[in-house]
Tab-separated table of C-alpha atoms in Angstrom:
chain	number	residue	atom	x	y	z
L	3	MET	CA	-59.936	26.064	-0.307
L	4	SER	CA	-61.909	26.118	2.882
L	5	ASP	CA	-62.242	29.924	2.815
L	6	ARG	CA	-64.088	30.192	-0.515
L	7	ARG	CA	-67.407	31.940	-0.479
L	8	PRO	CA	-70.619	30.245	-1.625
L	9	ARG	CA	-71.578	30.890	-5.189
L	10	ALA	CA	-74.103	33.551	-6.020
L	11	THR	CA	-77.355	31.687	-6.276
L	12	ARG	CA	-79.622	31.695	-9.278
L	13	THR	CA	-83.102	30.499	-8.474
L	14	GLY	CA	-81.839	28.890	-5.293
L	15	ARG	CA	-78.453	27.703	-6.643
L	16	TRP	CA	-76.862	25.614	-3.936
L	17	PRO	CA	-73.180	25.978	-2.942
L	18	LEU	CA	-71.475	22.604	-3.180
L	19	ARG	CA	-68.426	23.702	-1.220
L	20	ALA	CA	-68.989	24.013	2.470
L	21	GLY	CA	-67.901	22.548	5.761
L	22	PRO	CA	-64.789	22.606	7.983
L	23	ALA	CA	-61.297	21.638	6.950
L	24	ARG	CA	-61.581	18.325	8.796
L	25	GLN	CA	-64.790	16.394	8.836
L	26	ALA	CA	-66.102	13.065	9.933
L	27	ASP	CA	-66.222	10.161	7.506
L	28	PRO	CA	-69.205	10.601	5.185
L	29	ALA	CA	-72.032	8.164	5.402
L	30	PRO	CA	-72.708	6.072	2.310
L	31	GLU	CA	-75.757	6.519	0.168
L	32	GLN	CA	-78.828	4.987	1.713
L	33	SER	CA	-79.878	1.865	-0.125
L	34	MET	CA	-83.476	1.393	-1.196
L	35	ASP	CA	-83.255	-2.035	0.409
L	36	PRO	CA	-83.313	-1.707	4.244
L	37	ARG	CA	-81.284	-4.914	4.548
L	38	ALA	CA	-78.270	-3.295	2.876
L	39	GLU	CA	-77.354	-1.574	6.126
L	40	HIS	CA	-76.402	-4.924	7.648
L	41	GLU	CA	-74.824	-6.562	4.606
L	42	SER	CA	-71.148	-7.153	3.939
L	43	PRO	CA	-69.344	-5.094	1.297
L	44	GLU	CA	-69.102	-8.080	-1.039
L	45	PRO	CA	-70.995	-7.825	-4.343
L	46	ALA	CA	-74.621	-8.572	-3.715
L	47	PRO	CA	-77.745	-9.137	-5.785
L	48	LEU	CA	-78.783	-6.183	-7.891
L	49	GLU	CA	-81.486	-5.023	-5.521
L	50	ARG	CA	-78.785	-4.431	-2.908
L	51	SER	CA	-76.079	-3.080	-5.253
L	52	LEU	CA	-78.586	-0.656	-6.772
L	53	VAL	CA	-78.255	2.139	-4.237
L	54	ASP	CA	-80.634	4.573	-5.883
L	55	ALA	CA	-82.194	4.998	-9.308
L	56	ALA	CA	-84.567	7.628	-10.564
L	57	LEU	CA	-86.072	9.101	-13.709
L	58	TYR	CA	-86.005	12.890	-13.945
L	59	ARG	CA	-87.945	15.226	-16.185
L	60	ASP	CA	-87.029	18.897	-16.288
L	61	GLY	CA	-84.920	18.448	-13.149
L	62	ARG	CA	-87.616	16.767	-11.042
L	63	ARG	CA	-87.805	13.157	-9.931
L	64	MET	CA	-90.672	11.407	-11.674
L	65	GLU	CA	-90.206	7.708	-10.902
L	66	THR	CA	-88.004	5.366	-8.869
L	67	PRO	CA	-87.714	2.099	-10.838
L	68	ALA	CA	-86.512	-1.027	-9.104
L	69	SER	CA	-84.282	-2.507	-11.833
L	70	LEU	CA	-82.040	-1.489	-14.715
L	71	ALA	CA	-84.373	-3.041	-17.270
L	72	GLU	CA	-87.320	-1.129	-15.847
L	73	ILE	CA	-85.319	2.107	-15.955
L	74	TYR	CA	-84.332	1.515	-19.564
L	75	HIS	CA	-87.863	0.672	-20.723
L	76	ARG	CA	-89.372	3.659	-18.916
L	77	LEU	CA	-86.834	6.081	-20.330
L	78	PRO	CA	-88.987	7.793	-22.957
L	79	GLY	CA	-86.211	9.501	-24.893
L	80	GLU	CA	-87.910	12.867	-24.688
L	81	PRO	CA	-85.959	16.127	-24.265
L	82	GLY	CA	-85.432	17.023	-20.611
L	83	THR	CA	-85.705	13.402	-19.446
L	84	MET	CA	-82.830	11.407	-17.970
L	85	ALA	CA	-82.073	8.518	-15.625
L	86	TRP	CA	-79.580	8.549	-12.764
L	87	ILE	CA	-78.528	5.131	-11.488
L	88	GLY	CA	-76.160	4.597	-8.573
L	89	LEU	CA	-74.436	1.211	-8.088
L	90	PHE	CA	-72.249	0.277	-5.132
L	91	ARG	CA	-69.684	-2.498	-5.641
L	92	PRO	CA	-71.732	-4.348	-8.244
L	93	SER	CA	-70.751	-7.760	-9.553
L	94	PRO	CA	-69.382	-8.164	-13.103
L	95	ALA	CA	-72.685	-9.684	-14.189
L	96	GLN	CA	-74.551	-6.597	-12.990
L	97	LEU	CA	-72.209	-4.282	-14.882
L	98	TRP	CA	-72.527	-6.297	-18.076
L	99	GLU	CA	-76.296	-6.103	-17.680
L	100	ALA	CA	-76.016	-2.318	-17.396
L	101	ALA	CA	-73.748	-2.277	-20.456
L	102	GLU	CA	-76.342	-4.221	-22.430
L	103	GLN	CA	-79.186	-1.954	-21.373
L	104	PHE	CA	-77.420	1.369	-21.977
L	105	GLY	CA	-74.966	0.454	-24.731
L	106	LEU	CA	-71.776	0.947	-22.710
L	107	HIS	CA	-68.465	0.189	-24.356
L	108	GLU	CA	-66.878	-3.065	-23.252
L	109	LEU	CA	-63.484	-1.470	-22.514
L	110	ALA	CA	-65.081	1.005	-20.118
L	111	VAL	CA	-67.052	-1.787	-18.468
L	112	GLU	CA	-63.892	-3.835	-18.022
L	113	ASP	CA	-62.215	-0.850	-16.367
L	114	ALA	CA	-65.178	-0.474	-14.018
L	115	ILE	CA	-65.049	-4.179	-13.142
L	116	VAL	CA	-61.307	-4.347	-12.514
L	117	ALA	CA	-61.241	-0.973	-10.715
L	118	HIS	CA	-57.908	0.413	-9.442
L	119	GLN	CA	-57.810	2.695	-12.470
L	120	ARG	CA	-56.054	6.026	-12.748
L	121	PRO	CA	-58.292	9.120	-12.995
L	122	LYS	CA	-59.165	9.706	-16.628
L	123	LEU	CA	-61.755	10.942	-19.112
L	124	GLU	CA	-62.619	8.924	-22.220
L	125	ARG	CA	-65.362	9.225	-24.783
L	126	TYR	CA	-66.978	6.219	-26.406
L	127	GLY	CA	-69.350	7.528	-29.044
L	128	LYS	CA	-71.960	9.579	-27.219
L	129	THR	CA	-70.982	8.246	-23.774
L	130	LEU	CA	-68.397	9.797	-21.470
L	131	PHE	CA	-66.495	7.533	-19.121
L	132	VAL	CA	-64.874	9.276	-16.143
L	133	VAL	CA	-62.766	7.684	-13.415
L	134	LEU	CA	-62.226	9.676	-10.217
L	135	ARG	CA	-60.219	8.979	-7.059
L	136	PRO	CA	-61.906	10.617	-4.060
L	137	ALA	CA	-59.815	10.810	-0.908
L	138	ARG	CA	-60.209	11.327	2.808
L	139	TYR	CA	-57.620	11.902	5.510
L	140	LEU	CA	-57.286	9.518	8.470
L	141	ASP	CA	-55.947	11.534	11.406
L	142	GLU	CA	-54.911	8.687	13.697
L	143	ALA	CA	-53.023	6.725	11.047
L	144	GLU	CA	-51.778	9.862	9.247
L	145	GLU	CA	-52.782	8.260	5.969
L	146	VAL	CA	-54.787	9.265	2.926
L	147	ASP	CA	-57.554	6.772	2.175
L	148	PHE	CA	-58.426	6.640	-1.520
L	149	GLY	CA	-61.674	5.535	-3.051
L	150	GLU	CA	-62.740	5.071	-6.635
L	151	ILE	CA	-65.797	6.047	-8.600
L	152	HIS	CA	-66.651	5.403	-12.252
L	153	VAL	CA	-69.157	7.644	-14.005
L	154	PHE	CA	-70.854	6.813	-17.308
L	155	VAL	CA	-72.513	9.888	-18.808
L	156	GLY	CA	-74.816	9.364	-21.783
L	157	PRO	CA	-77.260	11.679	-23.561
L	158	GLU	CA	-80.119	10.509	-21.334
L	159	PHE	CA	-78.528	8.764	-18.373
L	160	VAL	CA	-75.853	8.870	-15.691
L	161	LEU	CA	-74.552	5.619	-14.210
L	162	THR	CA	-72.247	5.827	-11.199
L	163	VAL	CA	-70.262	2.822	-9.968
L	164	ARG	CA	-68.704	3.274	-6.549
L	165	HIS	CA	-66.047	1.016	-5.051
L	166	SER	CA	-65.713	2.982	-1.787
L	167	GLN	CA	-67.858	4.794	0.752
L	168	ALA	CA	-66.649	8.234	-0.293
L	169	PRO	CA	-67.873	10.469	-1.759
L	170	ASP	CA	-71.372	10.564	-0.359
L	171	LEU	CA	-73.370	10.682	-3.581
L	172	ALA	CA	-76.628	10.676	-1.629
L	173	VAL	CA	-75.770	14.218	-0.544
L	174	VAL	CA	-74.928	15.174	-4.118
L	175	ARG	CA	-78.232	13.755	-5.350
L	176	SER	CA	-80.270	15.484	-2.666
L	177	ARG	CA	-78.622	18.840	-3.402
L	178	LEU	CA	-79.226	18.497	-7.107
L	179	GLU	CA	-82.834	17.484	-6.545
L	180	ALA	CA	-83.219	20.586	-4.399
L	181	ASP	CA	-82.157	22.670	-7.417
L	182	PRO	CA	-84.290	21.531	-10.375
L	183	ASP	CA	-82.911	24.300	-12.594
L	184	LEU	CA	-79.392	22.908	-12.368
L	185	LEU	CA	-80.521	19.283	-12.600
L	186	ALA	CA	-82.559	20.181	-15.689
L	187	LEU	CA	-79.298	20.914	-17.508
L	188	GLY	CA	-78.961	17.179	-17.975
L	189	PRO	CA	-76.418	14.422	-17.285
L	190	GLU	CA	-73.462	16.820	-17.504
L	191	ALA	CA	-74.869	18.694	-14.512
L	192	VAL	CA	-74.696	15.445	-12.528
L	193	LEU	CA	-71.111	14.932	-13.673
L	194	TYR	CA	-70.302	18.485	-12.573
L	195	ALA	CA	-71.814	17.894	-9.135
L	196	ILE	CA	-69.817	14.678	-8.675
L	197	LEU	CA	-66.600	16.378	-9.777
L	198	ASP	CA	-67.309	19.246	-7.417
L	199	ALA	CA	-67.908	16.884	-4.499
L	200	VAL	CA	-64.689	14.982	-5.196
L	201	VAL	CA	-62.610	18.167	-5.437
L	202	ASP	CA	-64.207	19.550	-2.265
L	203	GLY	CA	-63.342	16.300	-0.512
L	204	TYR	CA	-59.670	17.040	-1.096
L	205	ALA	CA	-59.785	20.099	1.191
L	206	PRO	CA	-59.665	18.101	4.469
L	207	VAL	CA	-56.842	15.985	3.018
L	208	ILE	CA	-54.817	19.102	2.232
L	209	ALA	CA	-55.476	20.459	5.730
L	210	GLY	CA	-54.361	17.174	7.298
L	211	LEU	CA	-51.189	16.948	5.236
L	212	LEU	CA	-50.350	20.579	5.987
L	213	HIS	CA	-50.777	19.930	9.715
L	214	ASP	CA	-48.453	16.905	9.516
L	215	ILE	CA	-45.820	18.873	7.601
L	216	ASP	CA	-45.881	21.577	10.286
L	217	GLU	CA	-45.390	18.937	12.966
L	218	ILE	CA	-42.529	17.362	11.033
L	219	GLU	CA	-40.744	20.711	10.706
L	220	THR	CA	-40.901	21.110	14.489
L	221	GLU	CA	-39.598	17.566	15.038
L	222	VAL	CA	-36.734	18.084	12.590
L	223	PHE	CA	-35.341	21.073	14.471
L	224	ARG	CA	-36.022	19.337	17.768
L	225	GLY	CA	-33.776	16.492	16.655
L	226	ASP	CA	-36.325	13.695	16.928
L	227	PRO	CA	-34.558	10.533	15.671
L	228	ARG	CA	-37.846	9.071	14.304
L	229	VAL	CA	-38.625	12.014	12.051
L	230	SER	CA	-36.826	10.589	8.998
L	231	ARG	CA	-39.196	7.636	8.823
L	232	ARG	CA	-42.191	9.922	9.246
L	233	ILE	CA	-40.968	12.160	6.410
L	234	TYR	CA	-40.611	9.130	4.150
L	235	GLU	CA	-44.060	7.766	4.965
L	236	LEU	CA	-45.735	11.150	4.513
L	237	SER	CA	-43.895	11.628	1.210
L	238	ARG	CA	-45.438	8.406	-0.049
L	239	GLU	CA	-48.901	9.632	0.924
L	240	VAL	CA	-48.294	12.902	-0.905
L	241	VAL	CA	-47.118	11.053	-4.031
L	242	ASP	CA	-50.252	8.883	-4.007
L	243	PHE	CA	-52.403	11.971	-3.493
L	244	GLN	CA	-50.631	13.670	-6.390
L	245	ARG	CA	-51.420	10.701	-8.631
L	246	ALA	CA	-55.089	11.071	-7.738
L	247	THR	CA	-55.303	14.839	-8.235
L	248	ARG	CA	-52.986	15.686	-11.124
L	249	PRO	CA	-55.068	13.879	-13.812
L	250	LEU	CA	-58.058	16.037	-12.796
L	251	LEU	CA	-56.519	18.894	-14.757
L	252	THR	CA	-56.509	16.751	-17.891
L	253	ILE	CA	-60.109	15.712	-17.224
L	254	MET	CA	-61.273	19.301	-16.815
L	255	ASN	CA	-59.366	20.415	-19.903
L	256	GLY	CA	-61.016	17.640	-21.881
L	257	LEU	CA	-64.465	18.691	-20.727
L	258	GLN	CA	-63.785	22.332	-21.545
L	259	ALA	CA	-62.496	21.391	-24.989
L	260	GLY	CA	-65.908	19.902	-25.770
L	261	PHE	CA	-67.984	22.883	-24.652
L	262	GLN	CA	-68.609	24.222	-28.160
L	263	LYS	CA	-68.752	20.892	-29.941
L	264	TYR	CA	-71.337	19.397	-27.604
L	265	ARG	CA	-73.109	22.702	-26.907
L	266	THR	CA	-72.693	22.662	-23.164
L	267	ASP	CA	-74.958	25.122	-21.364
L	268	GLU	CA	-73.153	28.397	-20.582
L	269	GLU	CA	-74.152	28.302	-16.919
L	270	LEU	CA	-72.798	24.780	-16.623
L	271	GLN	CA	-69.607	25.902	-18.353
L	272	ARG	CA	-69.083	28.476	-15.606
L	273	TYR	CA	-69.528	25.833	-12.930
L	274	LEU	CA	-67.130	23.426	-14.633
L	275	ARG	CA	-64.531	26.177	-14.977
L	276	ASP	CA	-64.935	26.865	-11.264
L	277	VAL	CA	-64.218	23.207	-10.500
L	278	ALA	CA	-61.217	23.362	-12.852
L	279	ASP	CA	-59.857	26.367	-10.947
L	280	HIS	CA	-60.125	24.548	-7.646
L	281	ALA	CA	-58.622	21.382	-9.105
L	282	THR	CA	-55.673	23.490	-10.253
L	283	THR	CA	-55.328	24.915	-6.744
L	284	VAL	CA	-55.341	21.409	-5.277
L	285	ALA	CA	-52.683	20.234	-7.735
L	286	GLU	CA	-50.486	23.235	-6.937
L	287	ARG	CA	-50.821	22.675	-3.193
L	288	VAL	CA	-49.890	19.014	-3.556
L	289	ASN	CA	-46.861	19.931	-5.677
L	290	GLY	CA	-45.885	22.388	-2.953
L	291	PHE	CA	-46.212	19.669	-0.302
L	292	ARG	CA	-43.937	17.353	-2.245
L	293	GLN	CA	-41.336	20.083	-2.668
L	294	ALA	CA	-41.599	21.046	1.004
L	295	LEU	CA	-41.075	17.456	2.131
L	296	GLY	CA	-38.054	17.178	-0.136
L	297	ASP	CA	-36.602	20.344	1.395
L	298	ILE	CA	-37.376	19.129	4.915
L	299	LEU	CA	-35.658	15.815	4.183
L	300	THR	CA	-32.585	17.702	2.945
L	301	VAL	CA	-32.539	19.921	6.027
L	302	ASN	CA	-32.951	16.889	8.269
L	303	ALA	CA	-30.051	15.116	6.541
L	304	THR	CA	-27.935	18.255	6.984
L	305	LEU	CA	-28.802	18.513	10.675
L	306	VAL	CA	-28.100	14.826	11.223
L	307	SER	CA	-24.773	15.207	9.427
L	308	GLN	CA	-23.902	18.222	11.565
L	309	ALA	CA	-24.805	16.318	14.723
L	310	GLN	CA	-22.645	13.403	13.609
L	311	ASN	CA	-19.767	15.767	12.818
L	312	GLU	CA	-20.074	17.339	16.250
L	313	GLU	CA	-20.077	13.916	17.829
L	314	MET	CA	-17.031	12.862	15.811
L	315	LYS	CA	-15.302	16.103	16.782
L	316	MET	CA	-15.999	15.453	20.443
L	317	LEU	CA	-14.690	11.896	20.098
L	318	ALA	CA	-11.591	13.169	18.321
L	319	GLU	CA	-10.973	15.748	21.028
L	320	ALA	CA	-11.452	13.095	23.685
L	321	GLY	CA	-9.037	10.812	21.842
L	322	HIS	CA	-6.510	13.612	21.524
L	323	ALA	CA	-6.746	14.382	25.215
L	324	GLN	CA	-6.384	10.693	25.991
L	325	ASN	CA	-3.303	10.492	23.776
L	326	ASN	CA	-1.755	13.439	25.637
L	327	GLU	CA	-2.353	11.714	28.938
L	328	ILE	CA	-0.842	8.515	27.600
L	329	LYS	CA	2.206	10.490	26.422
L	330	LYS	CA	2.642	12.019	29.854
L	331	ILE	CA	2.300	8.695	31.586
L	332	SER	CA	4.705	7.062	29.149
L	333	SER	CA	7.221	9.900	29.566
L	334	TRP	CA	7.222	9.682	33.335
L	335	ALA	CA	7.392	5.918	33.157
L	336	ALA	CA	10.498	6.172	30.954
L	337	ILE	CA	12.075	8.738	33.278
L	338	LEU	CA	11.458	6.573	36.318
L	339	PHE	CA	12.565	3.473	34.491
L	340	ALA	CA	16.123	4.785	33.958
L	341	PRO	CA	17.141	5.043	37.677
L	342	THR	CA	15.316	1.810	38.335
L	343	LEU	CA	17.417	0.095	35.693
L	344	ILE	CA	20.668	1.573	37.037
L	345	GLY	CA	19.751	0.773	40.611
L	346	THR	CA	18.843	-2.759	39.626
L	347	VAL	CA	22.178	-3.318	37.902
L	348	TYR	CA	24.177	-2.021	40.833
L	349	GLY	CA	22.019	-3.865	43.291
L	350	MET	CA	22.927	-7.329	42.010
L	351	ASN	CA	24.782	-9.419	44.560
L	352	PHE	CA	27.876	-10.420	42.617
L	353	ASP	CA	31.376	-10.446	44.062
L	354	HIS	CA	33.221	-9.415	40.943
L	355	MET	CA	31.554	-6.196	39.696
L	356	ALA	CA	33.209	-2.970	38.660
L	357	GLU	CA	32.932	0.004	40.957
L	358	LEU	CA	31.976	-2.168	43.976
L	359	ASP	CA	35.193	-1.247	45.753
L	360	TRP	CA	35.350	2.258	44.261
L	361	ARG	CA	35.036	5.083	46.777
L	362	PHE	CA	32.952	7.230	44.445
L	363	GLY	CA	30.813	4.392	43.090
L	364	TYR	CA	27.653	5.309	45.009
L	365	PRO	CA	27.768	9.061	44.181
L	366	PHE	CA	28.525	8.102	40.580
L	367	ALA	CA	25.433	5.886	40.442
L	368	LEU	CA	23.238	8.635	41.862
L	369	ALA	CA	24.667	11.208	39.475
L	370	LEU	CA	24.117	8.855	36.536
L	371	MET	CA	20.495	8.350	37.556
L	372	ALA	CA	19.982	12.117	37.818
L	373	LEU	CA	21.625	12.827	34.463
L	374	VAL	CA	19.561	10.191	32.643
L	375	CYS	CA	16.320	11.430	34.215
L	376	ILE	CA	17.082	15.059	33.397
L	377	GLY	CA	18.071	14.160	29.854
L	378	LEU	CA	14.839	12.194	29.248
L	379	TYR	CA	12.790	14.979	30.777
L	380	LEU	CA	14.292	17.559	28.426
L	381	VAL	CA	13.734	15.316	25.406
L	382	PHE	CA	10.060	14.691	26.245
L	383	LYS	CA	9.504	18.354	27.102
L	384	ARG	CA	10.894	19.438	23.735
L	385	ARG	CA	8.461	17.073	22.001
L	386	ASN	CA	5.538	18.427	24.059
L	387	TRP	CA	4.955	15.132	25.741
L	388	LEU	CA	5.183	16.792	29.152
């Protein structure tokens, strides 16, 4: 994805995709309240949760109201006029106020309040509700950090609710404002730009995961004993990333299905199809990562099994060699035990023993010892103990 060329510009059309495969964490949108820079991420009063709000006419910023009520009352309802409101971690009361002002459906508002939703596209009357899961890759922790953004798209307004720092919607807004022709296409152009920014944000994640998979392959064939745990942990990250990216295809298909019905501008249709193509590429890459990790885990299990078999073979060979040595020692011990036994019997100091007064008693004892030893030696030799 990082090697795509910028789009051909039309009246200064700006390319949304740019930048290296790995980038620094994006800065959040700049709040209109200077105190927001030093505030905690907890829900705050509206003037601090309202990151930016503006009224646009024919793609140009006309006013910057300070409250939702002021935005709603100043929205004239004329063609070519729309409002774009950005909220960052608002409280439930603030979201219900926005719902009252702009007629948002209560189910969508509840989803935005609870957060932790799956990516999806739903239509409530004339309002689109889109949930997206932007992501960024943390190199040191080798983890994928997921955010969440909710987008309400009405005929004359766009309301974004962010629960994370990424994506940097201030950059998206500034780029759209620099291209009035695209912004003049209405709220769907804003939705396109947000979708494009989210999909582009997946490129560094893919690069990071690919780098980790390459490292894991090297560790597997190196025999690193810790690689199994790393494969498992990275597989979980890939599964979570897949859950965030796969629903994008359904979202893009839903938007394309409404092109004719809602008379989407042809130029905007081309841009949305472009985002759909890149979302498909992302989904395919993630599927490939999951398959690759499964294959790597299988190879690692095979290599570990082979190493264990080799170790067991070596232990068996060592045990066999040890058994042969024990057989040899036992054989020689038995051979030496026979003359010892005979000598011990004839060495007892008793007066009345056979062969004590026999002239050939001593040669007989020696011959008996030799015969027994030779006989035992032949027996053990035939059994391959010696």
